[in-house]
Coordinates of C-alpha atoms and ligand atoms in Angstrom, one line a residue:
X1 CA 56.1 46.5 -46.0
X2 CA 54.8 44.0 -48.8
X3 CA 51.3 44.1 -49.7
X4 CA 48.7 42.6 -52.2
X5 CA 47.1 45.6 -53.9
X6 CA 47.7 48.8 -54.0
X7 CA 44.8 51.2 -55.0
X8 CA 45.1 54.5 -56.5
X9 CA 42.4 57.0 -55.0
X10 CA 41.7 60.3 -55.9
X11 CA 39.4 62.8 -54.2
X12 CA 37.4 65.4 -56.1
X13 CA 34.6 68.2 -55.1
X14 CA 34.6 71.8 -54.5
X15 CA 37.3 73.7 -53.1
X16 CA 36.9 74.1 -49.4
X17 CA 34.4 71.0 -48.6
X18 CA 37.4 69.2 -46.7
X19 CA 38.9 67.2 -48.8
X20 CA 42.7 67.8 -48.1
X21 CA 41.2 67.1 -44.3
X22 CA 39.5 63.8 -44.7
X23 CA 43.2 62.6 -46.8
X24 CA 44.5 64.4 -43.2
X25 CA 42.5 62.7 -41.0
X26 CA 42.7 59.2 -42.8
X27 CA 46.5 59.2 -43.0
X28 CA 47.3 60.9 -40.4
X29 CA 44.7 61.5 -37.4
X30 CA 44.9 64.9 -37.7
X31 CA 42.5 68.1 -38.0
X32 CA 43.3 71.4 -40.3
X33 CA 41.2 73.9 -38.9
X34 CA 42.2 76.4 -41.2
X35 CA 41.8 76.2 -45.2
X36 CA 44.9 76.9 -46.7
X37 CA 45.6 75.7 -50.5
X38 CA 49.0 75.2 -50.0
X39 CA 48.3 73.1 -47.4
X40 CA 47.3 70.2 -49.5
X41 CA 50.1 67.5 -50.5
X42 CA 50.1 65.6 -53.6
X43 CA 48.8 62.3 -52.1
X44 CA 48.8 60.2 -48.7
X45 CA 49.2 57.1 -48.0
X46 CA 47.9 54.0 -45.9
X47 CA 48.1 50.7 -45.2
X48 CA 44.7 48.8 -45.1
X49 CA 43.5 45.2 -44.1
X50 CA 40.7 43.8 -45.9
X51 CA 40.3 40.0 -45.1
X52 CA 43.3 39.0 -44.5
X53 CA 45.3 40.7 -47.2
X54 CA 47.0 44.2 -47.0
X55 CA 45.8 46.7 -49.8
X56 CA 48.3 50.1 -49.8
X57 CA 45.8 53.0 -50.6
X58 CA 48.0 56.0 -52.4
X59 CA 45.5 58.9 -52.3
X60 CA 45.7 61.6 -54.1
X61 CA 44.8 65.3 -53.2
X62 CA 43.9 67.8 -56.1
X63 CA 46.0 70.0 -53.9
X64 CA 43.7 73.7 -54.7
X65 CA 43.8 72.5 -58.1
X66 CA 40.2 72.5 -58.2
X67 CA 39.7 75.9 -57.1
X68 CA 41.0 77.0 -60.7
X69 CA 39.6 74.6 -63.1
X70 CA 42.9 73.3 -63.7
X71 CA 43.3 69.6 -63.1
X72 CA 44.1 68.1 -65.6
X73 CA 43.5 64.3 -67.3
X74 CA 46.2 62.3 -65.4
X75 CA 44.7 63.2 -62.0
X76 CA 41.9 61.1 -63.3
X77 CA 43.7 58.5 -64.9
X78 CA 43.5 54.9 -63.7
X79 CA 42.0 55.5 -60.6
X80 CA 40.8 52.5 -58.7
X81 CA 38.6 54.4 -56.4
X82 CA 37.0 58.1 -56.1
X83 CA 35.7 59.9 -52.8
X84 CA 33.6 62.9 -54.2
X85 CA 32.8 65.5 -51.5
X86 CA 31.0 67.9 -51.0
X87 CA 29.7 70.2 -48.0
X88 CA 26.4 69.4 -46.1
X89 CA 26.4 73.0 -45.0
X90 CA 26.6 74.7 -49.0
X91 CA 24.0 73.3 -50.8
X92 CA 25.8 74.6 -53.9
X93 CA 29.0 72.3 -53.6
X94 CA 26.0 69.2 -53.7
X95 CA 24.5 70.9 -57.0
X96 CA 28.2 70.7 -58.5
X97 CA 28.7 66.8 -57.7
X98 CA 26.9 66.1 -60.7
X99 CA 29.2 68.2 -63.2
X100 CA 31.8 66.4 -61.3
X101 CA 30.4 62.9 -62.0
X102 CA 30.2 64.1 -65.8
X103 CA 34.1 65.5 -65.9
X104 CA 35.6 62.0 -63.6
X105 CA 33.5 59.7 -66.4
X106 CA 34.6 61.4 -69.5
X107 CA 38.0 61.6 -68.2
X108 CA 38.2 57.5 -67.0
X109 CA 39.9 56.9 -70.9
X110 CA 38.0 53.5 -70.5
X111 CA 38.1 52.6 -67.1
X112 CA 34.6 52.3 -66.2
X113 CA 35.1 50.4 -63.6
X114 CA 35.7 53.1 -60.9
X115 CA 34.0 52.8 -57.0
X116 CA 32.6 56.1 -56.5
X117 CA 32.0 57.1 -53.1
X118 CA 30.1 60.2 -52.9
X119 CA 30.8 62.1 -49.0
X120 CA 28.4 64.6 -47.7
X121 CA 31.0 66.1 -45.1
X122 CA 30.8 68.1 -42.1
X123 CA 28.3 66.2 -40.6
X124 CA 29.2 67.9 -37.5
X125 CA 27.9 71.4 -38.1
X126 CA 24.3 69.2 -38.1
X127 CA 22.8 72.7 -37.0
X128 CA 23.9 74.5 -40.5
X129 CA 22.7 71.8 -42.7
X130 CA 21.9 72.1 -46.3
X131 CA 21.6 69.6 -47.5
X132 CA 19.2 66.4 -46.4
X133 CA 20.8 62.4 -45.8
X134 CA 18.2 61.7 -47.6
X135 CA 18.5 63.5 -50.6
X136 CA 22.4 62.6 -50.3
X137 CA 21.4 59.0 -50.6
X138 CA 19.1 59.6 -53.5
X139 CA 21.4 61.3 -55.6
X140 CA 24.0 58.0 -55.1
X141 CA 20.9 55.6 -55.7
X142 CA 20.3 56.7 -58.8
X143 CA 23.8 57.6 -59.9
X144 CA 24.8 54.0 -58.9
X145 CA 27.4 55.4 -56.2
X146 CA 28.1 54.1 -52.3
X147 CA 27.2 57.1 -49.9
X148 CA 28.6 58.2 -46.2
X149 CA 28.3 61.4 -44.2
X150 CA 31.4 62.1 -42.5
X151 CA 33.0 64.5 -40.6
X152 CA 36.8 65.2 -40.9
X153 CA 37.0 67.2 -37.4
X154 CA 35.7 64.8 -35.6
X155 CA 36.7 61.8 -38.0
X156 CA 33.1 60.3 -38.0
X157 CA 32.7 57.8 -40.4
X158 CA 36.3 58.9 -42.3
X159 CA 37.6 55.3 -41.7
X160 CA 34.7 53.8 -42.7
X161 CA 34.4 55.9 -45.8
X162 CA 37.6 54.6 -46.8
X163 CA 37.4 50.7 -45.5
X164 CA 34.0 50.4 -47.7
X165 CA 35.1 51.9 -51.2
X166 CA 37.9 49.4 -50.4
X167 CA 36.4 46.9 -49.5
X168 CA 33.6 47.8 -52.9
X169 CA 37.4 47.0 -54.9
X170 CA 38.7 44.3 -53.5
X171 CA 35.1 42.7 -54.1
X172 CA 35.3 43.5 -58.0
X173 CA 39.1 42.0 -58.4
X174 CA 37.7 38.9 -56.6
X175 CA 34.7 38.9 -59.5
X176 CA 37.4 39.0 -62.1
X177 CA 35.6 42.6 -62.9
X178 CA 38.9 44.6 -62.6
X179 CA 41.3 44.3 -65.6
X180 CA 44.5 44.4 -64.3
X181 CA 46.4 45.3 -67.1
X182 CA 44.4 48.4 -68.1
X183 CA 44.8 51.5 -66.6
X184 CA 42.1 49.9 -63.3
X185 CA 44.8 52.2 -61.0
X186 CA 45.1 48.8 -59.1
X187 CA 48.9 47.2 -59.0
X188 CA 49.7 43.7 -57.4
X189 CA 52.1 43.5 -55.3
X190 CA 54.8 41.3 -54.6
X191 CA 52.4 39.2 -52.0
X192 CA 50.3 38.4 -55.3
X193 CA 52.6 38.4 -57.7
X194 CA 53.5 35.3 -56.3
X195 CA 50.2 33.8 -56.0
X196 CA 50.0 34.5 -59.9
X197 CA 51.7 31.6 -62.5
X198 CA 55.1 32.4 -63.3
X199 CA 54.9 31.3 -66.4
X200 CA 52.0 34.0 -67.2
X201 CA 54.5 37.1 -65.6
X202 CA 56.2 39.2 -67.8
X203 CA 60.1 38.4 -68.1
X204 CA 62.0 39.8 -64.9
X205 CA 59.5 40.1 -62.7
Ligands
LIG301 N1 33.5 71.7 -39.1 C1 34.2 71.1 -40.1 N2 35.1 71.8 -40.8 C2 35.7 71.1 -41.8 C3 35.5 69.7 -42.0 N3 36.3 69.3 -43.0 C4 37.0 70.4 -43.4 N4 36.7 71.5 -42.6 C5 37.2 72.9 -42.8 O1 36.8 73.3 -44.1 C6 37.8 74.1 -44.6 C7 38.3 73.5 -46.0 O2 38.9 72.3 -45.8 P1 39.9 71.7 -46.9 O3 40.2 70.3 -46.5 O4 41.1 72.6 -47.0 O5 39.0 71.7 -48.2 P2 39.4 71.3 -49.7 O6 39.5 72.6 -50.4 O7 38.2 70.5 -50.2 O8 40.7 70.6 -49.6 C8 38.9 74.1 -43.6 O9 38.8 75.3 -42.8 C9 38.7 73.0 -42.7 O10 39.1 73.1 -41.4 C10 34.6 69.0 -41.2 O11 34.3 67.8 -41.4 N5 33.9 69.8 -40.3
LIG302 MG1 42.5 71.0 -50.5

């Protein structure tokens, strides 16, 4: 199916705070209950509608990677968009999203133009909470990043997480703040391609 856009997401946080679930639950409707590292796939993906043009989001999964330090700089690399998770109920996975913050922004090679979404998930296990909304929201305020609390089981908010940081993209190609030819891990597609002057496209496309 054509398209406009196609973002590239990734998805960073502890290991454990649901990340492979909310890729899960966004791609497929589906819950994991049980945490299995080999579980998670390379990356998901989804057809979106913002406005009235269709925007493929390819997400990718650090698939356990994170649970031994190991991912390495192309994981980061040109990506249009970032959900960074962590776990309402471990207040430790919230003190570890700024060390994330840190490693995704010296790893952009440039691109400083990544939405950042942080996610407090789990919102459903309200009753083990850790970790305030409001502190959530703070630590986004001043980091300059959008915030949502979602839950993967129950998929509260999981669309919405997605649809916004989307949405926060789109908005910045439409400014002209998105540099296409970089590394911005957004690709036109064919739908824009021709919208775009011939004359201004690289032979043979
Ligand atoms: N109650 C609840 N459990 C969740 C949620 N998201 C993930 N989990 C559970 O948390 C564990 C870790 O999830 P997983 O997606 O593998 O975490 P990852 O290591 O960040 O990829 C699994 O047992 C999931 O079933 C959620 O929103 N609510
Ligand atoms: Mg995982």
């Amino acid at each position: 199916m054509s398209f406009a856009y196609k973002f590239r997401y990734i998805v960073v946080g502890d290991t454990g705070v649901g990340k492979s679930c909310l890729l899960l639950q966004f791609t497929d409707k589906r819950f994991q209950p049980v945490h299995d590292l080999t579980i998670g796939v390379e990356f998901g993906q989804r057809m979106v509608t913002i406005g009235k043009k269709k925007i493929k989001l390819q997400i990718w999964d650090t698939a356990g990677q994170e649970a031994f330090r190991s991912i390495t700089k192309s994981y980061y690399r040109g990506a249009a968009a970032a959900l960074l998770v962590y776990d309402i109920t471990r207040r430790e996975t919230f003190n570890h999203v700024a060390s994330w913050l840190e490693e995704m922004r010296e790893q952009a090679d440039g691109n400083n133009n990544i939405t950042i979404m942080l996610v407090g998930n789990k919102s459903d296990l309200g009753q083990r909470r850790a970790v305030s909304t409001e502190e959530g929201e703070q630590f986004a305020k001043e980091n300059g990043l959008a915030f949502m609390e979602t839950s993967a089981r129950t998929r509260h908010n999981v669309e919405e997480a997605f649809l916004q940081s989307t949405s926060m993209v789109y908005e910045k190609i439409q400014e002209g703040a998105i540099d296409l030819s970089k590394c911005s891990g957004v690709t036109p597609g064919v739908d824009e391609l021709c919208n775009l002057d011939r004359d201004t496209l690289p032979s043979g496309a």
